[in-house]
Structures are given as structure tokens and as C-alpha cells.
Coordinates of N, CA and C in Angstrom, one line a residue:
M1 N 215.0 -74.9 26.1 CA 214.5 -76.1 25.4 C 214.9 -77.2 26.1
N2 N 216.2 -77.0 26.7 CA 216.9 -78.4 27.1 C 216.2 -78.9 28.5
L3 N 215.7 -78.0 29.3 CA 215.1 -78.2 30.3 C 213.7 -78.9 30.1
A4 N 213.2 -78.4 29.2 CA 211.8 -78.8 28.8 C 211.8 -80.2 28.3
Y5 N 212.9 -80.5 27.5 CA 213.1 -81.7 26.9 C 213.4 -82.8 28.1
W6 N 214.2 -82.5 29.2 CA 214.6 -83.3 30.4 C 213.2 -83.5 31.2
I7 N 212.3 -82.7 31.3 CA 211.1 -82.8 32.0 C 210.2 -83.7 31.4
L8 N 210.0 -83.5 30.1 CA 209.2 -84.4 29.5 C 209.7 -85.8 29.2
A9 N 211.1 -85.9 29.0 CA 211.6 -87.1 28.9 C 211.6 -87.9 29.9
G10 N 211.9 -87.3 31.1 CA 211.8 -88.0 32.4 C 210.7 -88.5 32.9
L11 N 209.4 -87.7 32.5 CA 208.2 -88.0 33.0 C 208.0 -89.5 31.9
L12 N 208.0 -89.4 30.8 CA 207.8 -90.3 29.8 C 208.6 -91.6 29.9
A13 N 209.9 -91.3 30.3 CA 210.9 -92.6 30.7 C 210.3 -93.1 31.9
A14 N 209.9 -92.4 32.8 CA 209.3 -93.1 34.2 C 208.1 -94.1 33.9
F15 N 207.2 -93.3 33.2 CA 206.0 -94.1 32.9 C 206.2 -95.4 32.0
Y16 N 207.0 -95.3 31.0 CA 207.0 -96.5 30.0 C 208.2 -97.5 30.6
L17 N 209.0 -97.0 31.6 CA 209.8 -97.9 32.4 C 208.9 -98.9 33.1
Y18 N 208.2 -98.3 33.8 CA 207.2 -99.1 34.7 C 206.1 -99.9 33.9
S19 N 205.5 -99.2 33.0 CA 204.5 -99.8 32.1 C 205.1 -101.0 31.4
G20 N 206.3 -101.0 30.9 CA 206.9 -101.9 30.0 C 207.4 -103.1 31.0
A21 N 207.9 -102.7 32.0 CA 208.4 -103.8 33.2 C 207.1 -104.6 33.6
V22 N 206.0 -104.0 33.7 CA 205.0 -104.8 34.0 C 204.5 -105.6 33.0
K23 N 204.2 -105.0 31.8 CA 203.9 -105.9 30.8 C 205.1 -107.1 30.4
A24 N 206.2 -106.9 30.6 CA 207.2 -107.9 30.5 C 207.3 -109.1 31.4
V25 N 206.8 -108.8 32.6 CA 207.0 -109.8 33.5 C 205.6 -110.4 34.1
R26 N 204.7 -109.7 34.1 CA 203.4 -110.1 35.0 C 202.5 -111.0 33.9
S27 N 201.9 -111.9 34.7 CA 200.9 -112.8 33.8 C 199.6 -112.1 33.3
R28 N 199.1 -113.0 32.2 CA 198.1 -112.2 31.7 C 196.8 -112.0 32.8
D29 N 196.5 -112.7 33.8 CA 195.8 -112.5 34.8 C 196.0 -111.5 35.6
R30 N 197.3 -111.3 36.0 CA 197.8 -110.0 36.6 C 197.7 -108.6 36.0
L31 N 197.6 -108.6 34.6 CA 197.7 -107.7 33.7 C 196.2 -107.3 33.4
R32 N 195.3 -108.2 33.3 CA 193.9 -108.2 32.9 C 193.2 -106.9 33.6
P33 N 193.3 -106.7 35.1 CA 192.6 -105.6 35.7 C 192.9 -104.2 35.4
M34 N 194.2 -104.0 34.9 CA 194.7 -102.9 34.5 C 194.6 -102.7 32.9
M35 N 194.6 -103.7 32.1 CA 194.8 -103.6 30.6 C 193.9 -104.7 30.2
A36 N 192.7 -104.4 30.1 CA 191.8 -105.4 29.2 C 192.1 -105.7 27.9
W37 N 192.9 -105.1 27.3 CA 193.1 -105.5 25.9 C 194.1 -106.7 25.9
V38 N 194.7 -107.1 26.9 CA 195.7 -108.3 26.9 C 195.0 -109.5 26.6
D39 N 193.8 -109.6 26.6 CA 193.0 -111.0 26.1 C 192.8 -111.1 24.8
S40 N 192.9 -109.8 24.0 CA 192.9 -109.8 22.5 C 194.2 -110.1 21.8
M41 N 195.2 -110.1 22.6 CA 196.4 -110.1 22.0 C 197.2 -111.4 22.5
P42 N 197.9 -112.0 21.6 CA 198.9 -113.2 22.3 C 200.0 -112.5 23.3
M43 N 200.3 -113.5 24.2 CA 201.1 -112.9 25.3 C 202.4 -112.6 24.9
A44 N 202.8 -113.2 23.6 CA 204.2 -112.6 23.0 C 204.2 -111.3 22.5
A45 N 203.0 -110.9 22.0 CA 202.8 -109.5 21.7 C 202.9 -108.8 22.8
V46 N 202.1 -109.1 23.9 CA 202.0 -108.1 25.2 C 203.6 -107.9 25.7
R47 N 204.3 -109.0 25.6 CA 205.8 -108.9 26.2 C 206.6 -108.2 25.2
A48 N 206.1 -108.2 23.9 CA 207.1 -107.5 22.8 C 206.9 -105.9 23.1
V49 N 205.7 -105.6 23.3 CA 205.3 -104.2 23.5 C 205.8 -103.6 24.8
G50 N 205.9 -104.6 25.9 CA 206.6 -104.1 27.0 C 208.2 -103.9 26.9
L51 N 208.8 -104.9 26.1 CA 210.2 -104.7 25.9 C 210.4 -103.1 24.9
V52 N 209.4 -103.1 24.0 CA 209.7 -101.9 23.2 C 209.6 -100.5 24.2
E53 N 208.6 -100.4 25.1 CA 208.6 -99.7 26.1 C 209.7 -99.4 27.0
V54 N 210.3 -100.5 27.5 CA 211.5 -100.3 28.3 C 212.7 -99.8 27.5
L55 N 212.7 -100.3 26.3 CA 213.9 -99.9 25.3 C 213.8 -98.3 25.1
G56 N 212.7 -98.2 24.8 CA 212.2 -96.6 24.4 C 212.4 -95.7 25.3
A57 N 212.2 -96.2 26.7 CA 212.4 -95.2 27.9 C 214.0 -95.2 28.0
A58 N 214.8 -96.1 27.8 CA 216.3 -95.9 27.7 C 216.5 -94.9 26.5
G59 N 216.0 -95.2 25.4 CA 216.2 -94.3 24.4 C 216.0 -92.8 24.5
L60 N 214.9 -92.5 25.2 CA 214.8 -91.3 25.6 C 216.0 -90.5 26.6
I61 N 216.3 -91.4 27.4 CA 217.6 -90.7 28.3 C 219.0 -90.9 28.0
L62 N 219.2 -92.1 27.8 CA 220.7 -92.5 27.7 C 221.3 -91.7 26.3
P63 N 220.8 -91.8 25.2 CA 221.9 -91.0 24.2 C 222.0 -89.6 24.4
R64 N 220.9 -88.8 25.0 CA 221.2 -87.5 25.2 C 222.1 -87.2 26.2
L65 N 222.0 -88.2 27.4 CA 222.8 -88.0 28.5 C 224.4 -88.3 28.3
T66 N 224.6 -89.2 27.4 CA 225.8 -89.7 27.2 C 226.6 -88.9 25.9
G67 N 225.7 -88.3 25.1 CA 226.1 -87.7 23.9 C 226.5 -88.6 22.7
I68 N 226.1 -90.0 23.0 CA 226.4 -90.9 21.9 C 225.0 -91.2 21.2
A69 N 225.3 -91.0 19.9 CA 223.9 -91.2 19.1 C 222.6 -90.4 19.7
A70 N 223.0 -89.2 19.9 CA 222.0 -88.4 20.4 C 220.6 -88.4 19.6
W71 N 220.8 -88.7 18.3 CA 219.6 -88.5 17.4 C 218.4 -89.7 17.8
L72 N 219.1 -90.6 18.6 CA 218.1 -91.6 18.9 C 217.1 -91.2 20.0
S73 N 217.3 -90.1 20.7 CA 216.3 -89.6 21.7 C 215.3 -88.9 20.8
P74 N 215.3 -88.2 20.0 CA 214.1 -87.8 19.3 C 213.5 -89.1 18.6
A75 N 214.2 -89.9 17.9 CA 213.5 -91.2 17.5 C 212.6 -92.0 18.5
A76 N 213.1 -92.0 19.7 CA 212.4 -92.7 20.7 C 211.4 -92.1 21.1
A77 N 211.3 -90.7 21.1 CA 209.9 -90.1 21.3 C 208.9 -90.1 20.1
I78 N 209.4 -90.0 19.0 CA 208.6 -90.3 17.7 C 207.9 -91.7 17.9
G79 N 208.8 -92.9 18.3 CA 208.3 -94.0 18.5 C 207.1 -94.1 19.4
F80 N 207.3 -93.4 20.6 CA 206.3 -93.3 21.5 C 204.8 -92.6 20.9
V81 N 205.0 -91.6 20.0 CA 203.8 -91.1 19.3 C 203.2 -92.2 18.5
L82 N 204.1 -92.9 17.8 CA 203.4 -94.2 16.7 C 202.7 -95.2 17.8
L83 N 203.5 -95.4 18.9 CA 203.2 -96.6 20.0 C 201.6 -96.0 20.3
Q84 N 201.4 -94.6 20.7 CA 200.3 -94.2 21.4 C 199.1 -94.3 20.1
V85 N 199.4 -93.9 18.9 CA 198.4 -94.0 17.7 C 198.0 -95.5 17.9
G86 N 199.0 -96.4 17.9 CA 198.4 -98.0 17.7 C 197.8 -98.3 18.9
A87 N 198.0 -97.8 20.3 CA 197.2 -98.1 21.3 C 195.9 -97.4 21.4
T88 N 195.7 -96.3 20.9 CA 194.4 -95.5 20.7 C 193.4 -96.5 19.9
A89 N 194.1 -96.7 18.6 CA 193.4 -97.5 17.8 C 192.9 -99.0 18.2
V90 N 193.7 -99.6 19.1 CA 193.2 -100.7 19.8 C 192.1 -100.4 20.8
H91 N 192.4 -99.5 21.6 CA 191.2 -99.1 22.7 C 189.7 -98.8 21.8
L92 N 190.0 -98.2 20.9 CA 188.7 -97.7 20.1 C 188.1 -98.9 19.5
R93 N 189.0 -99.8 18.7 CA 188.4 -101.0 18.2 C 187.7 -101.9 19.3
M94 N 188.1 -102.1 20.4 CA 187.5 -102.8 21.5 C 186.3 -102.0 22.1
G95 N 186.0 -100.8 21.7 CA 184.9 -100.2 22.1 C 185.1 -99.3 23.2
D96 N 186.4 -99.3 23.7 CA 186.9 -98.5 25.0 C 187.2 -97.0 24.7
R97 N 186.5 -96.3 25.0 CA 186.5 -94.7 24.6 C 187.2 -93.9 25.5
Q98 N 187.7 -94.6 26.5 CA 188.6 -93.9 27.5 C 190.0 -93.7 27.2
V99 N 190.4 -92.8 26.0 CA 191.7 -92.7 25.7 C 192.3 -91.6 26.0
A100 N 191.9 -90.8 27.3 CA 192.6 -89.5 27.6 C 193.9 -90.0 27.8
L101 N 194.4 -90.9 28.6 CA 195.7 -91.2 28.8 C 196.6 -91.4 27.7
N102 N 196.1 -92.0 26.7 CA 196.6 -92.1 25.5 C 196.9 -90.8 24.7
A103 N 196.0 -89.9 24.8 CA 196.0 -88.5 24.1 C 197.3 -87.9 25.1
V104 N 197.2 -87.8 26.2 CA 198.2 -87.2 27.1 C 199.6 -87.7 26.7
L105 N 199.6 -89.0 26.7 CA 200.9 -89.4 26.2 C 201.4 -89.2 25.0
L106 N 200.5 -89.2 23.8 CA 200.8 -88.9 22.6 C 201.5 -87.4 22.3
L107 N 200.5 -86.6 23.1 CA 201.0 -85.1 23.2 C 202.4 -84.8 23.9
T108 N 202.6 -85.6 25.0 CA 203.8 -85.6 25.7 C 205.0 -85.9 24.9
A109 N 204.8 -87.3 24.2 CA 205.8 -87.6 23.3 C 206.1 -86.8 22.1
G110 N 205.0 -86.2 21.6 CA 205.4 -85.4 20.6 C 205.9 -84.1 20.8
A111 N 205.8 -83.4 22.1 CA 206.5 -82.4 22.6 C 207.9 -82.7 23.0
A112 N 208.0 -83.9 23.4 CA 209.5 -84.3 23.6 C 210.3 -84.4 22.3
A113 N 209.6 -84.9 21.4 CA 210.2 -85.0 20.0 C 210.8 -83.5 19.5
W114 N 209.6 -82.8 19.5 CA 210.0 -81.3 19.1 C 211.0 -80.7 20.0
A115 N 211.0 -80.8 21.4 CA 212.0 -80.3 22.3 C 213.4 -80.9 22.2
A116 N 213.5 -82.1 21.5 CA 214.9 -82.8 21.4 C 215.6 -82.0 20.4

């Protein structure tokens, strides 16, 4: 189970570290081609989501790696499940039915929470 957690957490952390950093630093115009939903949100909210993703990526790895507050790792995975529930809702509300990536991320985060 430990190996399964590290594989899942590593993949999720890499994805969310990149995704969060992009949201935290790029302009709305540079985000729009990848994320059409940025036009429906204030930039402060987009930046906040990016920060949450970066912190969540750290939360998946660092607590388990250091042994300090290890309960934060499954909490971060559960947070990503909730994030994807919200992201799916935003996509569907906007009429975007392409939510396969959201579903994969939701299932992966759920599996990481279970494996933790």
C-alpha cells in the first residue's frame, strides 16, 4: 500500500504543482487557451485556486516524507477530491461536457486518500 500511495501521490503532486504554478503566475490571456473557465472567475479566485493546488501538492508529499503531521497527506488527497468535484461542477455549468480529466483526477485523489 505504501508504494501505491507514493505512485499516486507523486503523479498528483506533479500535476497539481504545475497546474497551480501556472494559475498563480500567468495572465488571464495566457490561461484562456488552456482554461476557458478563467473568464467566468475573478483573477484573484484563479490565483487562489493555483495557490491551493501548489500547497496541496506539497501536502501530499512532505508530511508523509518527513513523518511530521502525516495526517495532512490524506487530508490533502481528500481536498483534491473536493477540488475536482467543484471543478467538474464549473465545467458542467459552463456547458463543457469534457470532464474526463476531472474524473481521472478525482478517482486518483480518492485512491491516494484510501492508500494513505
